[in-house]
Coordinates of N, CA and C in Angstrom, one line a residue:
X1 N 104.7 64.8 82.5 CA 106.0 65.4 83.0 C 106.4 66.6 82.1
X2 N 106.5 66.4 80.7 CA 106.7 67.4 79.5 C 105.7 68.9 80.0
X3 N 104.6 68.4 80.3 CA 103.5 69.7 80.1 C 103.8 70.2 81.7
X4 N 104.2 69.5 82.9 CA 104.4 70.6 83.8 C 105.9 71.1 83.7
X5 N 107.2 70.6 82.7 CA 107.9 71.3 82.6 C 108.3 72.3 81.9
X6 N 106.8 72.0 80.9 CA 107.2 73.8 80.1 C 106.3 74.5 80.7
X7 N 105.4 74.5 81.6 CA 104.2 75.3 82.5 C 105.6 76.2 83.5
X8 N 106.4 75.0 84.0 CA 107.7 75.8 84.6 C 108.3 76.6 83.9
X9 N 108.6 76.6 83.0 CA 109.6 77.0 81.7 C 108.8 78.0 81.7
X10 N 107.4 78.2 81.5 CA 107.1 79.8 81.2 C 107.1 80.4 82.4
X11 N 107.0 80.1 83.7 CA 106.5 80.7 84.5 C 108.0 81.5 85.1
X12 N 109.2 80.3 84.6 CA 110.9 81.0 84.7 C 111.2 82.3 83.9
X13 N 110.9 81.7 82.6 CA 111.2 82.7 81.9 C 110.6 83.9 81.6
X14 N 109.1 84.3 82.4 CA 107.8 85.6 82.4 C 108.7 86.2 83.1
X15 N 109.8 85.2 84.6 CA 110.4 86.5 85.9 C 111.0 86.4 85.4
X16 N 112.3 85.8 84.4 CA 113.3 86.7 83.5 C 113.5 87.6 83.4
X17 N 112.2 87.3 82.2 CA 111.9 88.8 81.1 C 111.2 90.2 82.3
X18 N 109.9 89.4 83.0 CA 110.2 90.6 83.9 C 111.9 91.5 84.7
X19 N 112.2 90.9 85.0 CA 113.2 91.7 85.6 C 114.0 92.3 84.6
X20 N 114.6 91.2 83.8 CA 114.9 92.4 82.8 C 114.2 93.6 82.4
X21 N 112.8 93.2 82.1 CA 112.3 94.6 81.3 C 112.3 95.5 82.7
X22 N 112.3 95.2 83.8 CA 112.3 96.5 84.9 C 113.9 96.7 84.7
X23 N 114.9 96.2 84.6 CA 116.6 96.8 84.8 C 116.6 97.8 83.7
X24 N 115.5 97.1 82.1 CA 115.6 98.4 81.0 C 115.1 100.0 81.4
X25 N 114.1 99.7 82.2 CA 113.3 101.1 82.2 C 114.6 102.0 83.2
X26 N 115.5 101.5 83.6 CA 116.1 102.3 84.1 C 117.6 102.7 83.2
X27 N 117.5 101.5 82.7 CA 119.5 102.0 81.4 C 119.0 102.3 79.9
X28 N 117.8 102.0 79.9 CA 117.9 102.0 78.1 C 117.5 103.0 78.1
X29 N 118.0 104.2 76.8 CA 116.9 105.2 76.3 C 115.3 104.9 76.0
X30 N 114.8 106.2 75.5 CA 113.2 106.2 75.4 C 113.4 105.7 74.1
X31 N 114.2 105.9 73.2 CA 114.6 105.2 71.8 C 114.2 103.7 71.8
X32 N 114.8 103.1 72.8 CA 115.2 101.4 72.9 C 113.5 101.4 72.8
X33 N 113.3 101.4 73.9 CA 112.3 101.0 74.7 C 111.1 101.5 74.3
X34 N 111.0 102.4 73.6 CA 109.5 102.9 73.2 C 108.4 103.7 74.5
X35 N 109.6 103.9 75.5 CA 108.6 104.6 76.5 C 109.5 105.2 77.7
X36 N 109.6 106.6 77.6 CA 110.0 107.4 78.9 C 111.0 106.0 79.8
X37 N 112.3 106.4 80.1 CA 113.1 105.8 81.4 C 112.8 106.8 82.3
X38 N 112.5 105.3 83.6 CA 111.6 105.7 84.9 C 110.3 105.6 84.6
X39 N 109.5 105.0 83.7 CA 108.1 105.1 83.4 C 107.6 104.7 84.4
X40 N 107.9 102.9 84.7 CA 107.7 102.7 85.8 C 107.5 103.2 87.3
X41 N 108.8 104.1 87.7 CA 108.5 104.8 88.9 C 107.8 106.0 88.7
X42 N 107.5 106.8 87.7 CA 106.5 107.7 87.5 C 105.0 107.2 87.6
X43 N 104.8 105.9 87.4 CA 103.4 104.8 87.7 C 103.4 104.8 89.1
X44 N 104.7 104.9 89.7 CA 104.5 104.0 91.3 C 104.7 102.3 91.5
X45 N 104.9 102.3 90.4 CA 105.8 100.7 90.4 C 106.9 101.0 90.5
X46 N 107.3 99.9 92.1 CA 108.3 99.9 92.5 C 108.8 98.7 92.2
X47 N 109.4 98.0 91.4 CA 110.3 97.0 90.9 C 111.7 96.4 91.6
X48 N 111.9 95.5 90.8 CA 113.6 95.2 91.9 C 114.7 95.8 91.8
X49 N 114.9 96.4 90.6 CA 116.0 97.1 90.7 C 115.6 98.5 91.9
X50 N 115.0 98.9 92.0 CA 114.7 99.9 93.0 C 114.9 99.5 94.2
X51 N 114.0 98.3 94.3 CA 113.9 97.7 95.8 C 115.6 97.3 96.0
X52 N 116.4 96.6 95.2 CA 117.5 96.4 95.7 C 118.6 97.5 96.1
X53 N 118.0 98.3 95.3 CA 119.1 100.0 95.1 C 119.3 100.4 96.7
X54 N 118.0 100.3 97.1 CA 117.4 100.5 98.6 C 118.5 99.8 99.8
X55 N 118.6 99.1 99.2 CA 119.6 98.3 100.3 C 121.0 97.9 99.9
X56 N 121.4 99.0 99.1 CA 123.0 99.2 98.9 C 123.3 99.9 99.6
X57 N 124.2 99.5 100.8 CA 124.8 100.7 101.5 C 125.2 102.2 100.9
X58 N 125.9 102.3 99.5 CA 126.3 103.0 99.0 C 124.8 104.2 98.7
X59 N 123.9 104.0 98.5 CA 123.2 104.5 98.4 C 122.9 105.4 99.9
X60 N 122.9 104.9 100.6 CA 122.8 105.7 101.9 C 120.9 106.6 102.4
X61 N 120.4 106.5 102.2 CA 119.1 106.3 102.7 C 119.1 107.6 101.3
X62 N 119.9 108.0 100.6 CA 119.5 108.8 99.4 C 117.9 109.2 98.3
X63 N 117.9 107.4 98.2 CA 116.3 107.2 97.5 C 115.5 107.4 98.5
X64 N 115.3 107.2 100.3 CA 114.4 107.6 100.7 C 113.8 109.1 100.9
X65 N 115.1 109.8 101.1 CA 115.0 111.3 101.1 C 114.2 111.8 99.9
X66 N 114.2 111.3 98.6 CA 113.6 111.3 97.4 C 111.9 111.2 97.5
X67 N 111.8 109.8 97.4 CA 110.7 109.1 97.4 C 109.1 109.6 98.5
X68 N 110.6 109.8 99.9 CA 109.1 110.3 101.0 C 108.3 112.0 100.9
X69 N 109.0 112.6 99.5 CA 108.4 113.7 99.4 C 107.1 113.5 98.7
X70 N 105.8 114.0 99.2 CA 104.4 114.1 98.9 C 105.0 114.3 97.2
X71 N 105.4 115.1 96.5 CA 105.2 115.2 95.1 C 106.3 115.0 94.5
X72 N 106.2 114.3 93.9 CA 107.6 114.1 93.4 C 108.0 115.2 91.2
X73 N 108.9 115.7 91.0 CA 109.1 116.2 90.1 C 110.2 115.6 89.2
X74 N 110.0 115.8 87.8 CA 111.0 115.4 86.8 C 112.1 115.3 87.4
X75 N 113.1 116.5 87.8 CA 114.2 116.6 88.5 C 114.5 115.3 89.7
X76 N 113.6 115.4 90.3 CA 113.4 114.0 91.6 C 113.5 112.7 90.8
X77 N 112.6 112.3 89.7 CA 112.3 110.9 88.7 C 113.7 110.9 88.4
X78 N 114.3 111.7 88.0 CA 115.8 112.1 87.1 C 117.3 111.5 88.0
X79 N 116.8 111.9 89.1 CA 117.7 111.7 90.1 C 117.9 110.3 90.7
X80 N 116.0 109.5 90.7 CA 116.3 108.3 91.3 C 116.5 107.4 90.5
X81 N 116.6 107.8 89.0 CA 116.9 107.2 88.2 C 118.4 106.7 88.2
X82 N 119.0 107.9 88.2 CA 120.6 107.9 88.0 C 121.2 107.4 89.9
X83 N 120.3 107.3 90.8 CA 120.8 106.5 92.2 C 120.9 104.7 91.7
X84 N 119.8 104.4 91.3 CA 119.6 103.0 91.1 C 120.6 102.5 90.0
X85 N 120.4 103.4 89.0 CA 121.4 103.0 87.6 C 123.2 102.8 88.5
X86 N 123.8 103.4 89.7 CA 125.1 103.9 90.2 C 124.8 102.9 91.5
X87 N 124.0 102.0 91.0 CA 123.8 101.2 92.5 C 123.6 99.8 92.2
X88 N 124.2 98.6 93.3 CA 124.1 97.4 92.8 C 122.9 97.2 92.4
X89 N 121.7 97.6 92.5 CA 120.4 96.9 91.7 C 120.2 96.7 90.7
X90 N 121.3 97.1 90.1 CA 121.3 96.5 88.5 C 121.5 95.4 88.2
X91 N 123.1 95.7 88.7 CA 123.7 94.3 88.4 C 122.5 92.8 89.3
X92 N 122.2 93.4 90.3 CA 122.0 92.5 91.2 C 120.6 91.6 90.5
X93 N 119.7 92.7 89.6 CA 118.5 92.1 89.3 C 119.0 91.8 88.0
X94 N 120.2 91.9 87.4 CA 120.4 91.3 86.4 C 120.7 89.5 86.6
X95 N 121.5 89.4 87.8 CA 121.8 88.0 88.3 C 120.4 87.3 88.4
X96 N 119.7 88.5 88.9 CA 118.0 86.9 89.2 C 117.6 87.0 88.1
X97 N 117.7 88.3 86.8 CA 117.1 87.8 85.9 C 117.5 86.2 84.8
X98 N 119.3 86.3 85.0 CA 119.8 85.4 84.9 C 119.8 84.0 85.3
X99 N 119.3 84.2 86.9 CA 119.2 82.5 87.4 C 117.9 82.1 87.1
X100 N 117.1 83.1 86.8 CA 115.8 82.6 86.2 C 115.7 81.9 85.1
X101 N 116.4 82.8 84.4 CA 116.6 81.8 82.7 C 117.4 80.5 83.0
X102 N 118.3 80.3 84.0 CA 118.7 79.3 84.0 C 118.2 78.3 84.3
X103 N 117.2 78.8 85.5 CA 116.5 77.5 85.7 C 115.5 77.4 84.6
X104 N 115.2 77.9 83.8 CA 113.8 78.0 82.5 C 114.9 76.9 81.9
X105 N 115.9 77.4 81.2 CA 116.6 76.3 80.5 C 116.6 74.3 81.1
X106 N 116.9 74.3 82.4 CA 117.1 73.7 83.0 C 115.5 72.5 83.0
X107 N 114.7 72.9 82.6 CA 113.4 72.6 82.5 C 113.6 71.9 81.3
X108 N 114.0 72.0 80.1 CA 113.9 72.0 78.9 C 114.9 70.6 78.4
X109 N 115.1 69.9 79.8 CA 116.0 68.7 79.5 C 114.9 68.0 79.7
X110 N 113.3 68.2 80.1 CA 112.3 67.0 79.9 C 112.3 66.6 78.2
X111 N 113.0 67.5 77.4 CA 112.0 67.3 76.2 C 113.4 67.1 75.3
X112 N 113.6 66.4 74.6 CA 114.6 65.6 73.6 C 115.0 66.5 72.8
X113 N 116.4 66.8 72.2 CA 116.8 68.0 71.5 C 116.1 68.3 70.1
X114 N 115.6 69.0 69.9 CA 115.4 69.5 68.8 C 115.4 70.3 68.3
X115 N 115.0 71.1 67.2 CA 115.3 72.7 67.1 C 114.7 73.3 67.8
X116 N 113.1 72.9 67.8 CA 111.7 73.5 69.1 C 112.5 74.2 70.5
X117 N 113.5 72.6 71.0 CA 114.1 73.0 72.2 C 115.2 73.8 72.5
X118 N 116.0 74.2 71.4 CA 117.4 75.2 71.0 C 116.5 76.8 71.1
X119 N 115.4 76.7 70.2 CA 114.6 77.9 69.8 C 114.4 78.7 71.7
X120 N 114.2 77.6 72.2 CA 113.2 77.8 73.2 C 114.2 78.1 74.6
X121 N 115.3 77.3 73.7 CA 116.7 77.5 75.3 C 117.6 78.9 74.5
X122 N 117.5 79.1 73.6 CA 117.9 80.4 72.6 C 116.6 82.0 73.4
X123 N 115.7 81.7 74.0 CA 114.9 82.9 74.1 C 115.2 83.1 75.9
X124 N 115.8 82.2 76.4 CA 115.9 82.6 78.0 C 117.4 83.1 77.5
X125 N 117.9 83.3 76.6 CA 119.2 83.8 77.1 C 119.2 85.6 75.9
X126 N 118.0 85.6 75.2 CA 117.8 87.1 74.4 C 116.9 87.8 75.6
X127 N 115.6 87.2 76.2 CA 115.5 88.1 77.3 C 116.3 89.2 78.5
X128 N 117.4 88.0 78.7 CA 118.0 88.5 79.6 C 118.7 89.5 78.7
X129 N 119.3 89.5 77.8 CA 120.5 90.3 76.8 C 119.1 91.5 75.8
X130 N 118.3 91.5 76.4 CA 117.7 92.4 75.5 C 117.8 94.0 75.3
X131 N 117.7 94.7 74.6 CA 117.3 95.9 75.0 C 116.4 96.5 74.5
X132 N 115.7 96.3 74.1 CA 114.1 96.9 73.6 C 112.7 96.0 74.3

């Protein structure tokens, strides 16, 4: 029972940290982070804060007008950056990154308190809060 609930526990806390690390590529500096904001959508990885941006009314089909142009330019990267950053997909992939860790935490009642398990319920809640 211990070994399929830290199998869960990693597999909670990998979409944590994922989503967080996709909400950084869009708020942190290149400082934080060690690599260009927007790296990801200059790859063509489309992530959840994007995807959710997409379906904020407020956004208004804005990022498609962007996106469906054959080439896209710095100026354009720049722009869909600061749509998504002004759009609930922040906040919103901040919440799954959140319910993720929660359920990771939630896992971690198979295994009797110790420091191991404080360490380990201490790291679903720095991914979410990270910024580098």
């Amino acid at each position: 029972a211990q070994v399929e609930a830290m199998r869960r526990f990693g597999r909670l806390l990998g979409m944590s940290f994922q989503i967080a690390d996709d909400v950084l590529d869009y708020l942190a500096t290149e400082e934080e982070v060690g690599k260009p904001v927007g790296n990801d959508l200059k790859q063509g990885t489309v992530t959840l804060p994007l995807m959710l941006a997409r379906h904020d009314p407020g956004v208004d089909g804005r990022l498609e007008a962007i996106l469906e142009k054959a080439t896209l330019q710095d100026a354009d990267y720049a722009e869909v950056v600061r749509i998504v950053r002004d759009s609930r997909g922040i906040d919103e992939s901040y919440g799954y990154a959140k319910t993720f860790g929660d359920k990771a935490r939630a896992e971690l009642q198979a295994f009797p308190p110790s420091p191991f398990r404080d360490a380990f319920e201490a790291l679903t809640y720095y991914v979410v809060g990270r910024r580098n």
